[in-house]
Amino acid sequence: MAQEKLIIFDTTMRDGEQSPGASMSKEEKLRIARQLERMRVDVIEAGFPASSDGDFDSVQAVARAIKDSTICGLARANEKDVRRCGEAIRVARSPRLHTFIATSNIHMEKKLRMEPSQVIDQAVRSVTWARDYTDNIEFSPEDAGRSDIDFLCRIIEQVIKAGATTINVPDTVGYTLPEQFGGLIKTLRERIPNSDKAVWSVHCHNDLGLAVANSLAAVMNGARQVECTINGLGERAGNASLEEIVMAVRTRQDIFTCDTNIDATQIVPASKLVSGITGYPVQPNKAVVGANAFAHESGIHQDGVLKHRETYEIMSAESVGWATNRLTLGKLSGRSAFKSRLQELGIELPSEEALNAAFKRFKDLADKKREILDEDLQALISEEGIDHVENQHWRLVSLTAHSETGEQPYAKMVVSEAGKERACDAQGSGPVDAAFKALESVANSGASLLLYSVNNITSGTDSQGEVTVRLSKEGRIVNGQGADTDIVVASAKAYINALNKLHSKAERVNPQV
Ligand code: KIV
Ligand code: ZN
């Protein structure tokens, strides 16, 4: 039977970016976008251009760079947002404009303070403005999961008439249950007279842990686009995770009448990239991309898998990209081997200086670690960002840490603040605590530490530790990352990275606030 296509719309760089501290720089968005293109994602929502000049630039840069995926930008339903978004995406080979307005009674009354008829007018006007930029227009009735069905039918019919080609039904607050949400899609498709003129899409949040189940129920009822994110990143409890949607549909082809174009072997590299850039670690038992997703602990399971893999595995680790843990480079590798491996990994450095600086970091790492794997290279690039580390306000110059049984741990450091070196030292309950106290003694950021986590990037005791530090100050939350074979150094780098993000003061408006 000929398969229908299920469109994969990735919103890691828009809804995913709404996770606290997960905001991404232009270079980071370009790296993620290239990986999504390599994975053959159909539509990439690159950001919300009206939120800040920085995000406008990022969306435009992604729109220019990506050729094989459609590039989408989000706009609230007002002329300023729509036009700003239109300017950012119009340079894409295949642009899409996504506009939305809330349709539930609670949102219309309490948030928008608009009458339902005004909401319909504003939605229709926005779709009409969007047509100045592209014919590929998506409309979302925000909080559809809690909206009145008659009102949804009215507004959707009108926006399709005005030119919307994709209707995306969001369960914005993750409230619905699978049967109910599937039924909603079915009813809307049956009741709206021009429903066949648009592709039906869904966008589910995970507040009750049902985002994937709800999305799949919608697919069974005719949705042919799913909005999702790598690792399920997103506002609050996140969105439906791309890897789970793609692998559920692919693994259960006996049930689904559609399939995606996704190259699933790119899933694990994408997961690691997004986790490294955002500082959101992947839980070990996470489906598909968690470190234990294919690990068999019990003897009975191990025995079964060795005899016949399908006894306990419904998909193979290789099919989702787990085999990419390759030995790539070593101490004797030259600059051109380094450069070509980065290219194979989709990492493009912005200049020769950036390449030279990265190559120097690679050589330093190769002195400490015999085998450099792809994951090490990814971390090496993410660690200080492809943005020039020299331009950062705070920079680590040197660090000495001392810990001895029965002695109070101690850290002594030199950091550079806007190019000027400053020495600092402190004692702490451990060497990491001491290093953070030393840093605070010069930075005086006053920020609170919300999270400190360490993960090993590869296996073995010579692995680099990848540290995430989450700081909060005056309502702003930032994540900093650092990687090194010495976890005290990795921790100091992560703290400094977070201080730099606080210092950059890059603020963005959240589209739903
Ligand atoms: O959750 C939501 O409703 C959204 C819309 C903007 C699609 O993110
Ligand atoms: Zn959302």
Coordinates of N, CA and C and ligand atoms in Angstrom, one line a residue, residues 14-15 18 74 98 100 140 142-143 168 170-172 203 205 227 512, ligand 1:
R14 N 12.4 27.0 18.5 CA 11.4 28.1 18.9 C 10.7 27.7 20.2
D15 N 9.9 26.6 20.2 CA 9.3 26.2 21.5 C 10.3 25.7 22.4
Q18 N 12.1 28.1 24.4 CA 11.3 28.7 25.5 C 11.6 28.0 26.8
L74 N 7.7 32.1 13.6 CA 6.5 32.3 14.3 C 6.1 33.8 14.5
H98 N 4.2 31.1 10.3 CA 3.2 30.5 11.2 C 2.7 31.6 12.1
F100 N -0.4 32.8 15.0 CA -1.3 32.1 16.0 C -2.0 33.2 16.9
S140 N -2.4 28.6 13.9 CA -2.6 27.9 15.1 C -3.6 28.6 16.0
E142 N -4.4 28.9 19.4 CA -3.6 28.6 20.7 C -4.6 28.1 21.7
D143 N -4.2 27.1 22.5 CA -5.1 26.5 23.5 C -6.3 25.8 22.9
N168 N -2.7 24.1 12.4 CA -2.1 23.4 13.5 C -2.9 23.5 14.8
P170 N -3.0 23.1 18.6 CA -2.1 22.9 19.8 C -2.9 22.5 21.0
D171 N -2.3 21.6 21.7 CA -2.8 21.3 23.1 C -1.8 22.1 24.0
T172 N -2.0 23.4 24.0 CA -1.0 24.3 24.6 C -0.6 24.0 26.0
H203 N 0.3 20.0 17.8 CA 1.4 20.5 18.6 C 1.0 20.3 20.1
H205 N 1.8 19.6 24.2 CA 2.7 19.8 25.3 C 2.5 18.6 26.3
E227 N 4.2 18.5 15.2 CA 5.2 19.5 15.6 C 5.9 18.8 16.9
Q512 N 4.0 33.7 24.0 CA 2.7 33.4 24.6 C 2.5 34.2 25.9
Ligands
KIV1 O1 1.8 25.7 22.6 C1 1.4 26.5 21.7 O2 0.2 26.7 21.6 C2 2.3 27.1 20.8 C3 1.8 27.8 19.6 C4 2.5 29.0 19.3 C5 1.7 26.9 18.5 O3 3.5 27.0 21.0

